[in-house]
PDB file of C-alpha atoms in Angstrom:
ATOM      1  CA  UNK A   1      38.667 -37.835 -34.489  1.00 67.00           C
ATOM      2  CA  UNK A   2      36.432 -34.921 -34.494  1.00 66.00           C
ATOM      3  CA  UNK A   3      32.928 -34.560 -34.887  1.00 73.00           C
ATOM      4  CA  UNK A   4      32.166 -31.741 -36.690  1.00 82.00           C
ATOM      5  CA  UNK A   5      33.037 -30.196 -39.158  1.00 89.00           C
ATOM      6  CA  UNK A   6      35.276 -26.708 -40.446  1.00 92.00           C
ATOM      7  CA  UNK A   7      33.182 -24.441 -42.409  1.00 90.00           C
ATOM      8  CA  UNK A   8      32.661 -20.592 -43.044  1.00 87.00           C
ATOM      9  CA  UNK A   9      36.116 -20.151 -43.664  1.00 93.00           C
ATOM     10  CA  UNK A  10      37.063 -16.653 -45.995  1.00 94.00           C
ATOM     11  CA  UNK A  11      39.189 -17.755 -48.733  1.00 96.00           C
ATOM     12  CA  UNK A  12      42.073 -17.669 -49.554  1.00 97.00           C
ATOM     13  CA  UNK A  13      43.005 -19.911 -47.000  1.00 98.00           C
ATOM     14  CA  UNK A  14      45.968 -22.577 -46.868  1.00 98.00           C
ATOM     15  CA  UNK A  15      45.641 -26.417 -46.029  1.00 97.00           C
ATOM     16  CA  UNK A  16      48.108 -29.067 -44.754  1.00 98.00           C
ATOM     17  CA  UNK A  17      46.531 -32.508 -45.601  1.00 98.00           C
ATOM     18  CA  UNK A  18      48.432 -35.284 -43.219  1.00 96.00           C
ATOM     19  CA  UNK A  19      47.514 -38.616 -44.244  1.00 96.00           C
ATOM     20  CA  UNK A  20      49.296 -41.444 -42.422  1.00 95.00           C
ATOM     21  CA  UNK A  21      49.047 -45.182 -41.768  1.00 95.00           C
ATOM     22  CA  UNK A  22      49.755 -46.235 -38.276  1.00 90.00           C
ATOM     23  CA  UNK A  23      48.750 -49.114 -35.558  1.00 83.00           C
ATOM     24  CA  UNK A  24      45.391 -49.074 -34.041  1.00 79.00           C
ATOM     25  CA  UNK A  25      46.537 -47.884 -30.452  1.00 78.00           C
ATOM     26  CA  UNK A  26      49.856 -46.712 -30.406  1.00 86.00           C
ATOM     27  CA  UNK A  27      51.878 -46.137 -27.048  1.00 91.00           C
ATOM     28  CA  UNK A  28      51.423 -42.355 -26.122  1.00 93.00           C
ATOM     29  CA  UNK A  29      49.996 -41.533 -29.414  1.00 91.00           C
ATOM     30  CA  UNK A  30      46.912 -40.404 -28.154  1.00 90.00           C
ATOM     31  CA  UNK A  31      48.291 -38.276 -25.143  1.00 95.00           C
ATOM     32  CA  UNK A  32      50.608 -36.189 -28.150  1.00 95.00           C
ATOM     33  CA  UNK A  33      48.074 -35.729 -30.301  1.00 93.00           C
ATOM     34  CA  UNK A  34      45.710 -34.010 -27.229  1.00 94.00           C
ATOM     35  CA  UNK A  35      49.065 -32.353 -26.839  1.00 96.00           C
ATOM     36  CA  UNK A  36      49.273 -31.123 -30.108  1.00 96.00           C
ATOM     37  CA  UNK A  37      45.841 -30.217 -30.502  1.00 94.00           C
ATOM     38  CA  UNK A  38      46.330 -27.657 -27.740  1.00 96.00           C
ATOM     39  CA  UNK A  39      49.404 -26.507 -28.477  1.00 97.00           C
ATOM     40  CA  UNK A  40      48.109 -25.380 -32.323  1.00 97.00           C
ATOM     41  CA  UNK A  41      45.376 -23.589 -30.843  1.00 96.00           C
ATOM     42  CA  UNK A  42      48.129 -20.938 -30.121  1.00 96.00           C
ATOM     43  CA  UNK A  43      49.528 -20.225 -33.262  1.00 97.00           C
ATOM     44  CA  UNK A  44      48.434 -17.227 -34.598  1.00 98.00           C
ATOM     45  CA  UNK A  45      46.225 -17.831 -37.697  1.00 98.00           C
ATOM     46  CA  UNK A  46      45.509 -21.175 -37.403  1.00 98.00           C
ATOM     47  CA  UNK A  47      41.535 -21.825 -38.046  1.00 97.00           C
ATOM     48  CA  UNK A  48      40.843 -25.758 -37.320  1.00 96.00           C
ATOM     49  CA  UNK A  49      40.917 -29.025 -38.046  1.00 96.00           C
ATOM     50  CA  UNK A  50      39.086 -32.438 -39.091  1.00 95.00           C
ATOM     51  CA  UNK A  51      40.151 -35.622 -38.513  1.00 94.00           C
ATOM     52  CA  UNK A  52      39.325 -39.402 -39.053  1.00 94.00           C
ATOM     53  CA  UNK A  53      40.278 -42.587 -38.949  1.00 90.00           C
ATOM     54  CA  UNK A  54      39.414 -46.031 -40.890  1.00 91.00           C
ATOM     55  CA  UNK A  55      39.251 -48.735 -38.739  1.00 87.00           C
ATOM     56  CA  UNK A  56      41.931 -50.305 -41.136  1.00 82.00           C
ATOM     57  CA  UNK A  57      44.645 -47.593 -39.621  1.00 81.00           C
ATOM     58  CA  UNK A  58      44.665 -44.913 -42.432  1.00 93.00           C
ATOM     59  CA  UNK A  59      43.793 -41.638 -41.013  1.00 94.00           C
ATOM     60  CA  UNK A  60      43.874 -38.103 -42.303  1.00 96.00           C
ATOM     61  CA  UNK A  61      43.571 -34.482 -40.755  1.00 95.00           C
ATOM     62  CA  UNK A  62      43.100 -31.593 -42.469  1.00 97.00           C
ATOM     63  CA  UNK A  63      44.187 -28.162 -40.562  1.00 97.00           C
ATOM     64  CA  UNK A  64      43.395 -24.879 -42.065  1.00 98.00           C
ATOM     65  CA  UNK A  65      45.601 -21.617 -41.390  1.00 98.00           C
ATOM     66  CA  UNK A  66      44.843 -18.551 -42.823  1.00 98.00           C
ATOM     67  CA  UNK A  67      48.347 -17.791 -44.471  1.00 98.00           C
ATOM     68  CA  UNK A  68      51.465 -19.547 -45.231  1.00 97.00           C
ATOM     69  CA  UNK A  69      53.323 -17.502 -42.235  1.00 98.00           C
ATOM     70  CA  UNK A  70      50.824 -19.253 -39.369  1.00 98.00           C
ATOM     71  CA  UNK A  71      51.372 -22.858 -41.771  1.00 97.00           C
ATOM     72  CA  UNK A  72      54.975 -22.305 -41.568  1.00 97.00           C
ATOM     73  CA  UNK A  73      55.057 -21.130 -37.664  1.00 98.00           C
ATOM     74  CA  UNK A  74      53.160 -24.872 -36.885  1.00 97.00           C
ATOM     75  CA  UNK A  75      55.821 -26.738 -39.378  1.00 96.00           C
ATOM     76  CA  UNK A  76      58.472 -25.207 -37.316  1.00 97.00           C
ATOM     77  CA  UNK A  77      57.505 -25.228 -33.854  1.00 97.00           C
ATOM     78  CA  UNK A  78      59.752 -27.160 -31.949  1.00 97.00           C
ATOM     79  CA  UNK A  79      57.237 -29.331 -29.676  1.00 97.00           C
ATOM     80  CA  UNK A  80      55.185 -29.851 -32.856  1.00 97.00           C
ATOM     81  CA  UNK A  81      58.936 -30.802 -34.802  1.00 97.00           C
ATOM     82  CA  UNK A  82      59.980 -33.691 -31.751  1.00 97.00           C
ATOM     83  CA  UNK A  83      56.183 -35.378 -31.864  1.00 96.00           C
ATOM     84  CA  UNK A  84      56.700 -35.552 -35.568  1.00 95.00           C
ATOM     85  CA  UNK A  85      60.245 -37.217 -35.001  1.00 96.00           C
ATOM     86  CA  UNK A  86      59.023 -39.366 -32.351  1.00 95.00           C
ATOM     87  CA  UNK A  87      56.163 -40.667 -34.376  1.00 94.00           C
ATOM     88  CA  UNK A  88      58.653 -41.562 -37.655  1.00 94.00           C
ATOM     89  CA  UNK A  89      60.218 -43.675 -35.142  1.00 94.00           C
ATOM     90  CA  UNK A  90      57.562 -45.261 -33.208  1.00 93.00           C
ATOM     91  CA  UNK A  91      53.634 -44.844 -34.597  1.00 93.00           C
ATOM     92  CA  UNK A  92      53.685 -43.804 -38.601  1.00 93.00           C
ATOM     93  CA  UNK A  93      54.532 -47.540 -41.079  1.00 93.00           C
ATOM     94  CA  UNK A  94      54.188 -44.210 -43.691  1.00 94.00           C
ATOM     95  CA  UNK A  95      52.568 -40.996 -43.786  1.00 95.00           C
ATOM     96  CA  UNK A  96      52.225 -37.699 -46.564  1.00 97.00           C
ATOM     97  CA  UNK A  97      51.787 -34.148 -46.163  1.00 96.00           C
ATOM     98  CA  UNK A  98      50.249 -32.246 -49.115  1.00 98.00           C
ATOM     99  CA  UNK A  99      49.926 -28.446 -48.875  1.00 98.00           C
ATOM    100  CA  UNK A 100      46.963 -26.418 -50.645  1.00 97.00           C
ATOM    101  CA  UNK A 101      45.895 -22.791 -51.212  1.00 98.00           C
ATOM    102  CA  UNK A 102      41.910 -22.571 -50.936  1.00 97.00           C
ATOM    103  CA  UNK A 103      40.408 -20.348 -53.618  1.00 96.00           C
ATOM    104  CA  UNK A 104      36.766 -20.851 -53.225  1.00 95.00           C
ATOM    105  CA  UNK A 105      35.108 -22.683 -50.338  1.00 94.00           C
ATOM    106  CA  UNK A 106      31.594 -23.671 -49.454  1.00 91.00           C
ATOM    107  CA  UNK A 107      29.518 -26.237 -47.394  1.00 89.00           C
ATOM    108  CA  UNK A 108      25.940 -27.302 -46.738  1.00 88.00           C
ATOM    109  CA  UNK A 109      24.480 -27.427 -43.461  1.00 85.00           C
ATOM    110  CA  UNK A 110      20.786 -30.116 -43.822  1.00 86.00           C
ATOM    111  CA  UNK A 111      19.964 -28.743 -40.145  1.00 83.00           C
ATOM    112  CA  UNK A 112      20.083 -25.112 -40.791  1.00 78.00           C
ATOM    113  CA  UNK A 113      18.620 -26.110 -43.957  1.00 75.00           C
ATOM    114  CA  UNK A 114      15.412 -27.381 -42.712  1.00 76.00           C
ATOM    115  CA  UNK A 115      15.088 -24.292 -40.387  1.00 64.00           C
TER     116      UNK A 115
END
């Protein structure tokens, strides 16, 4: 999960929502998603990510790339491609992916606020 949050971003930006149902403390899920965290960190364009998790198992993360090239280089990367294989067999009961083009984009910050 992170703890804080993405912001400041120039639109237009793209989105790929992941929202998934899984166990509470799947074997080696943890581990890959450190992994994967890392590895995104590389591809060229990619500008963050939020995640959480319901204590109920359904979980979401939103990453932000700044075009569908550096979206598409992620999708296809082939450590990324065998962790999502691995997890249809052994973590995810279901999951979706829902892609998004950000026109407009804004956020509120009550700390720089009171400043």
């Amino acid at each position: 999960m992170t703890h804080t949050l993405v912001s400041g971003l120039e639109p237009p930006y793209y989105t790929a929502v992941f929202t998934s149902v899984r166990p509470e403390h799947p074997e080696g899920y943890a581990e890959t998603v450190e992994r994967m965290h890392k590895r995104v960190q590389d591809v060229p364009g990619f500008l963050g990510y939020e995640s959480a998790r319901t204590p109920g198992g359904i979980g979401i993360t939103v990453a932000y790339f700044r075009d569908l090239e550096s979206l598409s280089a992620w999708r296809d990367d082939a450590e990324h491609r065998a962790a999502k294989a691995h997890g249809r067999e052994h973590w995810y009961e279901r999951y979706s992916v829902h892609i998004g083009r950000v026109e407009q984009s804004y956020s509120y910050d009550r700390a720089a606020d009171e400043h």
